[in-house]
Coordinates of C-alpha atoms and ligand atoms in Angstrom, one line a residue:
X1 CA 28.2 11.6 58.9
X2 CA 29.5 8.4 60.5
X3 CA 27.4 6.9 63.3
X4 CA 29.0 6.2 66.7
X5 CA 30.3 2.6 66.7
X6 CA 31.7 0.6 69.5
X7 CA 33.6 -2.7 69.2
X8 CA 34.2 -5.0 72.2
X9 CA 36.8 -7.6 71.6
X10 CA 36.2 -10.4 74.1
X11 CA 39.4 -12.2 74.8
X12 CA 43.0 -11.1 74.9
X13 CA 45.1 -13.8 73.3
X14 CA 47.0 -13.3 70.0
X15 CA 43.6 -13.1 68.2
X16 CA 42.1 -10.5 70.6
X17 CA 45.1 -8.2 70.7
X18 CA 46.0 -8.5 67.0
X19 CA 42.3 -7.7 66.1
X20 CA 42.4 -4.7 68.5
X21 CA 45.6 -3.3 67.2
X22 CA 44.8 -3.9 63.5
X23 CA 41.3 -2.3 63.7
X24 CA 42.6 0.6 65.8
X25 CA 45.3 1.3 63.1
X26 CA 43.1 0.7 60.1
X27 CA 40.1 2.6 61.4
X28 CA 42.3 5.4 62.7
X29 CA 41.0 5.1 66.3
X30 CA 43.1 7.9 67.7
X31 CA 41.6 10.4 65.3
X32 CA 38.1 9.0 65.1
X33 CA 35.7 10.4 67.8
X34 CA 32.9 8.1 66.5
X35 CA 34.8 4.9 67.4
X36 CA 35.5 3.1 70.6
X37 CA 37.5 -0.2 70.8
X38 CA 37.9 -2.2 74.0
X39 CA 39.5 -5.5 74.8
X40 CA 37.9 -7.6 77.7
X41 CA 40.6 -10.0 78.9
X42 CA 40.2 -12.3 81.8
X43 CA 43.0 -12.1 84.4
X44 CA 42.1 -15.7 85.5
X45 CA 41.7 -17.6 82.3
X46 CA 45.0 -17.9 80.5
X47 CA 45.7 -17.9 76.8
X48 CA 46.5 -21.1 75.0
X49 CA 50.2 -20.3 75.1
X50 CA 51.2 -22.1 72.0
X51 CA 51.6 -20.9 68.4
X52 CA 55.2 -20.1 68.0
X53 CA 55.6 -20.2 64.2
X54 CA 54.3 -17.7 61.7
X55 CA 54.1 -17.3 57.9
X56 CA 55.7 -14.4 55.9
X57 CA 52.4 -12.4 55.9
X58 CA 53.3 -11.5 59.6
X59 CA 55.9 -9.1 58.4
X60 CA 53.4 -6.8 56.6
X61 CA 51.1 -7.1 59.5
X62 CA 53.7 -6.0 62.1
X63 CA 54.9 -3.2 59.8
X64 CA 51.3 -2.0 59.3
X65 CA 50.9 -1.9 63.1
X66 CA 54.0 0.3 63.4
X67 CA 55.9 -2.2 65.5
X68 CA 59.7 -1.8 65.4
X69 CA 61.3 -5.1 64.0
X70 CA 64.4 -5.1 66.3
X71 CA 62.2 -4.4 69.4
X72 CA 59.8 -7.1 68.3
X73 CA 62.7 -9.7 67.9
X74 CA 64.1 -8.8 71.4
X75 CA 60.7 -8.7 73.2
X76 CA 59.4 -12.0 71.9
X77 CA 62.8 -13.9 71.9
X78 CA 62.1 -14.3 68.2
X79 CA 64.2 -15.9 65.5
X80 CA 63.9 -15.8 61.7
X81 CA 62.0 -18.6 60.1
X82 CA 62.8 -19.3 56.4
X83 CA 60.5 -22.3 56.0
X84 CA 59.8 -25.8 57.3
X85 CA 62.0 -28.9 57.1
X86 CA 60.0 -32.0 56.8
X87 CA 61.7 -35.2 58.1
X88 CA 60.4 -38.7 57.6
X89 CA 57.0 -37.7 56.0
X90 CA 57.6 -39.8 52.9
X91 CA 59.0 -42.9 54.6
X92 CA 59.9 -43.8 58.2
X93 CA 63.7 -43.8 58.6
X94 CA 65.3 -47.1 57.6
X95 CA 68.8 -48.5 57.4
X96 CA 70.2 -45.2 58.6
X97 CA 68.6 -43.4 55.6
X98 CA 66.1 -40.7 56.0
X99 CA 64.0 -38.6 53.7
X100 CA 63.8 -34.9 54.3
X101 CA 62.7 -31.9 52.3
X102 CA 62.4 -28.2 52.7
X103 CA 59.4 -25.9 52.1
X104 CA 61.2 -22.6 51.9
X105 CA 59.3 -19.3 51.8
X106 CA 61.1 -17.9 48.8
X107 CA 59.4 -18.6 45.4
X108 CA 61.3 -20.6 42.8
X109 CA 63.4 -18.4 40.7
X110 CA 61.6 -17.1 37.7
X111 CA 63.9 -15.2 35.4
X112 CA 64.1 -14.1 31.8
X113 CA 60.6 -15.3 31.1
X114 CA 61.5 -18.9 32.0
X115 CA 59.9 -20.8 34.9
X116 CA 62.3 -23.5 36.0
X117 CA 59.8 -26.0 37.3
X118 CA 59.2 -27.9 34.1
X119 CA 62.9 -28.1 33.4
X120 CA 63.6 -29.6 36.8
X121 CA 60.8 -32.1 36.2
X122 CA 62.4 -33.1 32.9
X123 CA 65.8 -33.8 34.5
X124 CA 66.9 -37.4 35.4
X125 CA 65.1 -38.3 38.7
X126 CA 68.1 -40.4 39.8
X127 CA 70.6 -37.6 39.6
X128 CA 68.8 -34.3 39.9
X129 CA 69.1 -32.3 43.1
X130 CA 66.0 -32.0 45.4
X131 CA 63.4 -29.5 44.1
X132 CA 63.9 -26.8 46.7
X133 CA 67.7 -26.9 46.4
X134 CA 67.5 -26.6 42.6
X135 CA 65.0 -23.7 42.3
X136 CA 66.0 -21.3 45.1
X137 CA 69.0 -20.3 47.1
X138 CA 67.1 -20.3 50.3
X139 CA 67.6 -24.0 50.8
X140 CA 71.3 -23.6 51.1
X141 CA 71.0 -20.5 53.3
X142 CA 68.6 -22.1 55.7
X143 CA 70.5 -25.4 55.9
X144 CA 73.7 -23.4 56.5
X145 CA 71.9 -21.9 59.6
X146 CA 72.4 -18.4 58.1
X147 CA 69.9 -15.6 58.7
X148 CA 67.8 -14.4 55.7
X149 CA 69.2 -10.8 55.9
X150 CA 71.8 -8.6 57.5
X151 CA 71.3 -6.1 60.3
X152 CA 70.9 -2.7 58.8
X153 CA 68.8 -4.0 55.8
X154 CA 65.4 -2.5 55.6
X155 CA 63.0 -3.4 58.4
X156 CA 60.8 -6.4 57.6
X157 CA 62.6 -6.8 54.3
X158 CA 65.8 -8.3 52.9
X159 CA 67.0 -10.5 50.1
X160 CA 65.0 -13.6 51.1
X161 CA 61.4 -14.0 52.3
X162 CA 61.1 -14.9 56.0
X163 CA 58.7 -15.1 59.0
X164 CA 59.5 -15.5 62.7
X165 CA 59.4 -18.0 65.5
X166 CA 58.4 -16.3 68.8
X167 CA 57.3 -16.8 72.3
X168 CA 53.4 -16.9 72.1
X169 CA 52.8 -15.1 75.4
X170 CA 55.3 -12.4 74.6
X171 CA 53.7 -11.9 71.2
X172 CA 50.4 -11.2 73.0
X173 CA 52.1 -8.7 75.2
X174 CA 53.7 -6.8 72.3
X175 CA 50.4 -6.6 70.5
X176 CA 48.6 -5.5 73.6
X177 CA 51.1 -2.7 74.3
X178 CA 50.8 -1.5 70.7
X179 CA 46.9 -1.7 70.8
X180 CA 46.8 0.4 73.9
X181 CA 49.2 3.0 72.4
X182 CA 46.8 3.2 69.4
X183 CA 43.9 4.0 71.8
X184 CA 42.3 0.6 72.6
X185 CA 40.8 0.4 76.1
X186 CA 41.8 -2.6 78.2
X187 CA 39.3 -4.1 80.6
X188 CA 40.7 -6.8 82.9
X189 CA 37.7 -8.8 83.9
X190 CA 35.9 -12.1 83.3
X191 CA 32.5 -12.5 81.8
X192 CA 30.2 -15.2 83.3
X193 CA 27.2 -14.9 81.0
X194 CA 26.1 -13.6 77.6
X195 CA 22.6 -12.1 77.2
X196 CA 20.8 -12.1 73.9
X197 CA 18.2 -9.7 72.5
X198 CA 14.7 -11.0 71.4
X199 CA 16.0 -11.3 67.8
X200 CA 19.0 -13.4 68.8
X201 CA 21.7 -10.7 68.7
X202 CA 24.2 -10.3 71.6
X203 CA 22.8 -7.7 74.1
X204 CA 25.6 -7.7 76.6
X205 CA 28.3 -9.7 78.3
X206 CA 27.9 -9.8 82.1
X207 CA 31.3 -9.3 83.8
X208 CA 32.2 -9.8 87.4
X209 CA 33.6 -6.3 88.2
X210 CA 32.4 -4.0 85.3
X211 CA 28.8 -5.1 85.1
X212 CA 27.1 -5.4 81.7
X213 CA 29.2 -4.5 78.7
X214 CA 27.4 -3.6 75.5
X215 CA 28.8 -2.9 72.0
X216 CA 27.7 -2.5 68.4
X217 CA 30.1 -5.3 67.3
X218 CA 31.3 -8.1 69.6
X219 CA 34.4 -9.9 68.5
X220 CA 34.7 -13.4 70.0
X221 CA 38.3 -14.0 70.7
X222 CA 37.8 -16.4 73.7
X223 CA 39.8 -19.2 72.1
X224 CA 38.6 -22.8 72.0
X225 CA 35.9 -21.9 74.5
X226 CA 34.1 -19.8 71.8
X227 CA 31.9 -18.3 74.5
X228 CA 29.9 -16.0 72.2
X229 CA 29.8 -17.6 68.8
X230 CA 29.5 -21.2 70.0
X231 CA 28.3 -20.9 73.6
X232 CA 25.7 -18.0 73.3
X233 CA 24.8 -18.2 69.6
X234 CA 25.1 -21.9 69.2
X235 CA 26.9 -21.9 65.9
X236 CA 28.4 -25.5 65.7
X237 CA 31.9 -26.3 64.7
X238 CA 32.1 -27.9 61.2
X239 CA 34.5 -30.7 61.8
X240 CA 37.0 -31.7 59.1
X241 CA 38.1 -34.9 60.9
X242 CA 37.2 -36.9 57.8
X243 CA 40.2 -35.2 56.1
X244 CA 42.5 -34.2 58.9
X245 CA 42.9 -36.5 61.9
X246 CA 45.2 -34.7 64.2
X247 CA 43.4 -33.5 67.4
X248 CA 45.9 -33.4 70.2
X249 CA 49.3 -32.0 71.1
X250 CA 51.7 -32.5 73.9
X251 CA 54.1 -29.6 74.2
X252 CA 57.2 -28.6 76.2
X253 CA 60.1 -26.1 76.3
X254 CA 63.7 -27.3 76.3
X255 CA 66.7 -25.0 77.1
X256 CA 69.7 -25.0 74.9
X257 CA 72.8 -26.8 76.2
X258 CA 74.8 -23.5 75.8
X259 CA 73.6 -19.9 75.4
X260 CA 75.5 -19.6 72.1
X261 CA 74.2 -22.9 70.6
X262 CA 73.6 -22.7 66.8
X263 CA 70.1 -21.6 65.9
X264 CA 68.0 -23.3 63.2
X265 CA 66.3 -20.9 60.8
X266 CA 63.5 -23.3 59.9
X267 CA 60.8 -25.1 61.8
X268 CA 61.6 -28.8 62.0
X269 CA 58.6 -31.0 61.5
X270 CA 59.4 -34.7 62.0
X271 CA 56.8 -37.3 61.2
X272 CA 56.1 -40.1 63.7
X273 CA 53.8 -43.1 63.6
X274 CA 50.6 -41.1 64.1
X275 CA 51.4 -37.4 63.5
X276 CA 54.5 -35.2 63.7
X277 CA 56.7 -33.3 66.1
X278 CA 57.4 -29.6 65.8
X279 CA 60.8 -28.2 66.9
X280 CA 61.0 -24.5 67.0
X281 CA 64.3 -22.7 67.9
X282 CA 63.6 -19.5 69.8
X283 CA 66.5 -17.4 71.0
X284 CA 66.5 -18.7 74.6
X285 CA 64.9 -22.2 74.3
X286 CA 63.4 -24.7 71.9
X287 CA 59.6 -25.1 71.8
X288 CA 58.9 -28.7 71.0
X289 CA 55.6 -30.5 70.7
X290 CA 54.2 -33.7 69.3
X291 CA 50.9 -33.5 67.4
X292 CA 48.9 -36.7 67.0
X293 CA 45.5 -38.3 66.3
X294 CA 43.8 -39.6 69.4
X295 CA 42.1 -42.2 67.2
X296 CA 45.5 -43.6 66.3
X297 CA 47.7 -43.0 69.4
X298 CA 47.4 -42.9 73.2
X299 CA 48.4 -39.8 75.2
X300 CA 51.1 -41.9 77.0
X301 CA 52.6 -43.1 73.7
X302 CA 52.6 -39.5 72.4
X303 CA 54.4 -38.3 75.6
X304 CA 56.9 -41.1 75.1
X305 CA 57.5 -40.0 71.5
X306 CA 58.1 -36.5 72.7
X307 CA 60.5 -37.6 75.4
X308 CA 62.4 -39.8 73.0
X309 CA 62.7 -36.8 70.6
X310 CA 63.9 -34.4 73.3
X311 CA 66.3 -37.0 74.7
X312 CA 65.6 -39.5 77.6
X313 CA 67.9 -37.6 79.9
X314 CA 66.2 -34.2 79.5
X315 CA 63.5 -33.5 82.1
X316 CA 60.3 -32.1 80.5
X317 CA 57.0 -30.9 81.8
X318 CA 54.6 -31.9 79.0
X319 CA 51.3 -30.2 78.6
X320 CA 48.5 -31.9 76.7
X321 CA 46.1 -29.8 74.5
X322 CA 43.1 -31.1 72.6
X323 CA 41.0 -29.6 69.9
X324 CA 38.5 -30.6 67.2
X325 CA 39.9 -29.9 63.7
X326 CA 37.3 -27.7 62.1
X327 CA 35.7 -24.2 61.7
X328 CA 32.4 -22.5 62.0
X329 CA 30.7 -22.1 58.7
X330 CA 29.2 -18.8 60.0
X331 CA 31.8 -17.0 62.1
X332 CA 29.9 -13.7 61.7
X333 CA 26.3 -13.8 63.0
X334 CA 24.4 -10.6 63.6
X335 CA 26.6 -8.3 65.8
X336 CA 29.2 -11.0 66.6
X337 CA 32.2 -12.1 64.6
X338 CA 34.6 -14.7 65.9
X339 CA 38.4 -14.5 65.2
X340 CA 41.2 -17.0 66.1
X341 CA 40.5 -20.3 67.8
X342 CA 36.9 -19.3 68.5
X343 CA 36.3 -19.3 64.7
X344 CA 38.1 -22.5 64.1
X345 CA 41.5 -24.3 64.1
X346 CA 42.7 -27.0 61.8
X347 CA 46.1 -28.0 63.3
X348 CA 49.5 -26.5 63.9
X349 CA 51.0 -27.5 60.5
X350 CA 52.2 -24.6 58.3
X351 CA 51.2 -22.0 61.1
X352 CA 47.8 -21.4 59.7
X353 CA 46.3 -20.3 63.0
X354 CA 48.0 -16.9 62.8
X355 CA 47.5 -16.7 59.0
X356 CA 43.7 -17.1 59.5
X357 CA 43.7 -14.4 62.2
X358 CA 45.5 -12.0 59.8
X359 CA 43.1 -12.8 57.0
X360 CA 40.0 -12.4 59.2
X361 CA 41.1 -9.1 60.7
X362 CA 42.1 -7.6 57.3
X363 CA 38.6 -8.5 56.0
X364 CA 36.8 -7.2 59.0
X365 CA 38.7 -3.9 58.7
X366 CA 38.0 -3.5 55.0
X367 CA 34.3 -4.6 55.3
X368 CA 33.6 -2.7 58.5
X369 CA 30.2 -0.9 58.2
X370 CA 30.7 2.6 59.5
X371 CA 27.0 3.2 58.9
X372 CA 23.9 1.0 58.5
X373 CA 23.4 -2.6 59.7
X374 CA 26.4 -3.9 61.5
X375 CA 25.9 -7.4 60.0
X376 CA 25.8 -6.1 56.4
X377 CA 29.1 -7.9 55.4
X378 CA 28.3 -11.1 57.3
X379 CA 27.1 -13.3 54.4
X380 CA 30.1 -12.4 52.2
X381 CA 32.5 -12.6 55.1
X382 CA 31.3 -16.1 56.0
X383 CA 31.6 -17.3 52.4
X384 CA 35.2 -15.9 52.2
X385 CA 36.3 -17.3 55.5
X386 CA 34.8 -20.8 54.9
X387 CA 36.4 -20.9 51.5
X388 CA 39.7 -20.0 53.0
X389 CA 39.4 -22.7 55.7
X390 CA 38.5 -25.2 52.9
X391 CA 41.5 -24.3 50.8
X392 CA 43.8 -24.7 53.8
X393 CA 42.3 -28.1 54.5
X394 CA 43.4 -29.1 51.0
X395 CA 46.9 -27.7 51.5
X396 CA 47.4 -29.4 54.8
X397 CA 46.0 -32.7 53.5
X398 CA 48.5 -32.6 50.6
X399 CA 51.3 -33.0 53.2
X400 CA 49.8 -36.2 54.5
X401 CA 48.1 -38.0 51.6
X402 CA 51.3 -38.5 49.5
X403 CA 53.1 -40.4 52.3
X404 CA 54.2 -43.9 51.7
X405 CA 54.5 -44.7 55.5
X406 CA 52.9 -48.0 56.5
X407 CA 51.3 -47.0 59.8
X408 CA 47.5 -46.9 60.0
X409 CA 47.4 -43.1 60.5
X410 CA 49.3 -42.6 57.3
X411 CA 47.4 -45.3 55.3
X412 CA 44.1 -43.7 56.5
X413 CA 45.4 -40.3 55.2
X414 CA 46.3 -41.8 51.8
X415 CA 42.9 -43.5 51.5
X416 CA 41.2 -41.7 48.5
X417 CA 37.9 -41.4 50.4
X418 CA 39.7 -39.1 52.9
X419 CA 41.0 -36.7 50.2
X420 CA 38.7 -33.7 49.6
X421 CA 37.3 -33.9 46.1
X422 CA 38.8 -30.5 45.1
X423 CA 42.3 -31.7 46.0
X424 CA 41.7 -35.0 44.3
X425 CA 40.8 -33.2 41.1
X426 CA 43.9 -31.0 41.3
X427 CA 46.2 -34.0 42.0
X428 CA 44.8 -35.7 39.0
X429 CA 45.8 -32.7 36.8
X430 CA 49.1 -32.3 38.5
X431 CA 50.1 -35.7 37.2
X432 CA 50.5 -34.0 33.8
X433 CA 51.4 -30.4 34.6
X434 CA 52.8 -28.6 37.7
X435 CA 50.5 -26.4 39.8
X436 CA 50.0 -22.9 38.5
X437 CA 48.2 -19.8 39.6
X438 CA 45.0 -20.6 37.7
X439 CA 44.4 -23.5 40.0
X440 CA 43.6 -21.1 42.9
X441 CA 41.2 -18.2 43.6
X442 CA 43.4 -15.6 45.2
X443 CA 40.9 -14.2 47.7
X444 CA 40.4 -17.7 49.1
X445 CA 44.0 -18.8 49.3
X446 CA 46.5 -18.4 52.0
X447 CA 49.1 -20.3 50.0
X448 CA 50.4 -19.8 46.5
X449 CA 50.9 -22.3 43.7
X450 CA 54.6 -22.5 44.5
X451 CA 53.9 -23.5 48.1
X452 CA 52.0 -26.5 46.6
X453 CA 54.9 -27.2 44.3
X454 CA 57.4 -27.4 47.2
X455 CA 55.2 -30.0 49.0
X456 CA 54.4 -32.0 45.9
X457 CA 57.9 -32.3 44.7
X458 CA 59.5 -32.5 48.1
X459 CA 57.2 -35.6 48.5
X460 CA 58.4 -37.0 45.2
X461 CA 55.1 -36.6 43.4
X462 CA 55.5 -37.4 39.7
X463 CA 54.3 -34.9 37.1
X464 CA 54.8 -36.6 33.7
X465 CA 56.1 -34.0 31.2
X466 CA 58.4 -36.1 29.2
X467 CA 56.0 -36.8 26.3
X468 CA 55.6 -33.0 25.8
X469 CA 59.3 -32.4 26.0
X470 CA 59.3 -30.4 22.8
X471 CA 57.2 -27.8 24.4
X472 CA 60.1 -26.8 26.6
X473 CA 62.9 -25.6 24.2
X474 CA 64.7 -23.4 26.7
X475 CA 66.6 -26.3 28.3
X476 CA 70.1 -24.7 27.9
X477 CA 68.8 -21.4 29.4
X478 CA 67.3 -23.3 32.3
X479 CA 70.6 -25.2 32.9
X480 CA 72.4 -21.8 33.1
X481 CA 69.8 -20.6 35.7
X482 CA 70.2 -23.7 37.8
X483 CA 74.0 -23.2 37.8
X484 CA 73.4 -19.5 38.7
X485 CA 71.2 -20.5 41.7
X486 CA 73.9 -22.9 42.9
X487 CA 76.6 -20.2 42.7
X488 CA 74.4 -17.5 44.3
X489 CA 73.5 -20.0 47.0
X490 CA 77.1 -20.6 47.8
X491 CA 77.9 -16.9 47.7
X492 CA 74.9 -16.2 50.0
X493 CA 76.0 -18.7 52.6
X494 CA 79.4 -17.1 52.7
X495 CA 77.9 -13.6 52.8
X496 CA 75.0 -13.8 55.2
X497 CA 75.5 -13.9 59.0
X498 CA 75.0 -17.0 61.1
X499 CA 71.5 -17.0 62.4
X500 CA 72.6 -16.8 66.1
X501 CA 74.9 -13.9 65.4
X502 CA 72.1 -12.0 63.5
X503 CA 69.7 -12.5 66.4
X504 CA 72.4 -11.3 68.9
X505 CA 72.9 -8.2 66.7
X506 CA 69.1 -7.5 66.6
X507 CA 68.9 -7.8 70.3
X508 CA 71.8 -5.4 70.8
X509 CA 70.3 -2.9 68.3
X510 CA 67.0 -3.0 70.2
X511 CA 68.8 -2.0 73.5
X512 CA 70.4 1.1 72.0
Ligands
FAD1 P1 43.6 -17.9 73.4 O1 45.1 -17.7 73.3 O2 43.1 -19.1 74.0 O3 43.0 -16.6 74.1 C1 41.7 -16.6 74.6 C2 41.5 -15.3 75.4 O4 40.1 -15.3 75.8 C3 42.3 -15.2 76.7 O5 42.8 -13.9 76.8 C4 41.3 -15.5 77.8 O6 41.6 -14.8 79.0 C5 40.0 -14.9 77.2 N1 38.8 -15.4 77.7 C6 38.3 -16.7 77.6 N2 37.2 -16.8 78.4 C7 36.9 -15.5 78.9 C8 36.0 -15.0 79.8 N3 34.9 -15.7 80.3 N4 36.1 -13.7 80.2 C9 37.1 -12.9 79.7 N5 38.0 -13.4 78.9 C10 38.0 -14.7 78.5 N6 49.2 -20.9 65.3 C11 50.2 -20.5 64.5 O7 50.0 -19.5 63.8 N7 51.4 -21.1 64.5 C12 51.6 -22.2 65.2 O8 52.8 -22.7 65.2 C13 50.6 -22.7 66.0 N8 50.8 -23.8 66.8 C14 49.7 -24.3 67.5 C15 49.9 -25.5 68.3 C16 48.8 -26.0 69.0 C17 49.0 -27.3 69.7 C18 47.6 -25.3 69.0 C19 46.4 -25.8 69.8 C20 47.4 -24.1 68.3 C21 48.5 -23.6 67.6 N9 48.3 -22.4 66.8 C22 49.4 -22.0 66.0 C23 47.1 -21.6 66.9 C24 47.4 -20.4 67.8 O9 47.8 -20.9 69.1 C25 46.2 -19.6 68.0 O10 45.7 -19.3 66.7 C26 46.5 -18.2 68.6 O11 47.3 -18.4 69.8 C27 45.3 -17.5 68.9 O12 44.6 -18.0 70.0 P2 43.3 -17.1 70.5 O13 43.7 -15.8 70.8 O14 42.2 -17.4 69.6 O15 42.9 -17.9 71.9

C-alpha cells in the first residue's frame, strides 16, 4: 500500500508549472488519493519572462500533458521552429559577404542502408552545396518560410520535425491552467524563510498568508534565486565560465511593420563581437535579445548592438538580465530537488533551458519513490543531471570554438585550454570520421550525433575521408539520393503552406 506523499513545488514559472502538470499526469494525481501536489507562486515576484524557443522534445511533452496543439499555438502566440540559422559565427561579415548555416531539426536522410554524410564529405569542397542543404529537405522549406506541416495533419506530428517559438509568460499560463485541471492546488503567496530540520532537510517554508507549508518533497523552482537549494541548503553553483563565457543578455520586443509580415520558421542567431543576438518571430511580435560576456563587452555596447540590430529608428525598452553559467552538482538533496533555473542555466543557445526542465521532470516522475526514503533516487539523479549538463556544455562550446573570428571573445573560445577535454577528444577523432551514435551515452545526451554534424559541417570543420575513399563504394547511389533530396525539397516548398498562413489557420481552428 502506497504511503501518503505530498509534493510542494515552490515557484510558478515555466519550471514550476511544467513540473506540476507533468507529475500530476504521470502520477495520475486525479485518481490517486495518496498524493497531493501544490504550487506556491508569488504574486509579487515575477517570472524571468524570457525563454521563447524550444527543442522538438516539447511536442511529446505537450502531447503527454493533453494540451491541444491549435489551442496552444493560439494561446502562446506560437510559431513553428524548424531549427536555428547561424549568421556570422565563422567569420564577421566582410566585403558584403556573409557566412550562414542552418541547424535544422530533421536528421540527415538515411535511406536504403546508406548514410549520406561520408559521401558529402568526399565531394569537392569548392562546389558542393552546404551540408544541411545537401542532406535534408528542411533547409529549403525553412528558408522558403514555409511551415513544417499542413493544418489537419496529426497533432504534434507532420512530415518534418519541429518545435515552437512562444511567448514565455503565456506558456506559463497554459501550463498552469492544465496543471490545475489535472488536480494541482495553486497557492498564491510568497515565502520569506525556509526552516531546516536537525538533520538538514527542509522542514517548512514560511509564507506570508498561508503560514508554514510542509511537504514530503519540495521542488525548488524559484528561478535564479534558488531559494531552497542554494539559499537554505547552501549547494553552490558549479560555474562553467572556463568553457562558456556568456553571462548577460539584453532583451526587447519589436512589433512587425504589418500584421501580415512574413514569418521566419527558424530562430536567427547572429554572432557579434562578444556573443550573439537571438531573433525569434512570434505571431504578433519579434522577441530579440543580445547575449554577451561581461568580461568582453560593456552593457552600453551590448545595448547599442541590440539597437543597431533592431534598427536605429525603432524605439526599444531593453531589459538587462545577468546569470552565472553553471549548474548545481547536487540538485537533489534530501527532500528537495531543484528544477529549472534554480538547478542551473548555461545560456540561451539551442534552447537548453526548457530541454533540461523536460529531462529533469521526466526523471523525477520515473524515479519518484512512492514508498520508503524520499531521497532514495538522489545520488543517481544527481549523476544523470550533472552528466547531462556536462554534455550540453560540450555541445554549446562546439558552436564557439570552431569560429575564426578575430575578436578576443572568439579567440578566447578557440583557445584549446577553454575546450572541455571530452570535447577536445571527440574533435580529434572527428578529423578522421564523422560523429556517430557511439560517441554519446543516450541517457546523458539531449542532442544526437546529427545535431553535432550540423554544427561541425555548418562551421566548415574538415573530416578527412579521402584516403579511405575505397571504403565508400555507394557513390552513385548517394548521388541519386542527393538529387532526390533536391527534388523533394523543391516539391515541399511548393506544397507546404507559407508559415504565416499556417499560423493564421491554426489560430482560426482554435477559435472554432
Ligand atoms: P522563473 O521564470 O524565474 O520563475 C521563478 C518562480 O519562482 C516565479 O513564479 C516566482 O514568483 C517564484 N518565486 C521566487 N521566489 C519566490 C518566493 N519567495 N515565494 C514564492 N514564489 C517565489 N530557455 C529555453 O528553453 N529557450 C530559450 O530560448 C531561453 N532563452 C533564455 C534567455 C535568457 C536571457 C535567459 C536568462 C534564460 C533563457 N532560457 C531559455 C531559460 C528559461 O527562461 C528558463 O529555463 C525558464 O523560463 C524557466 O524559468 P524558471 O521557471 O526556472 O524561473
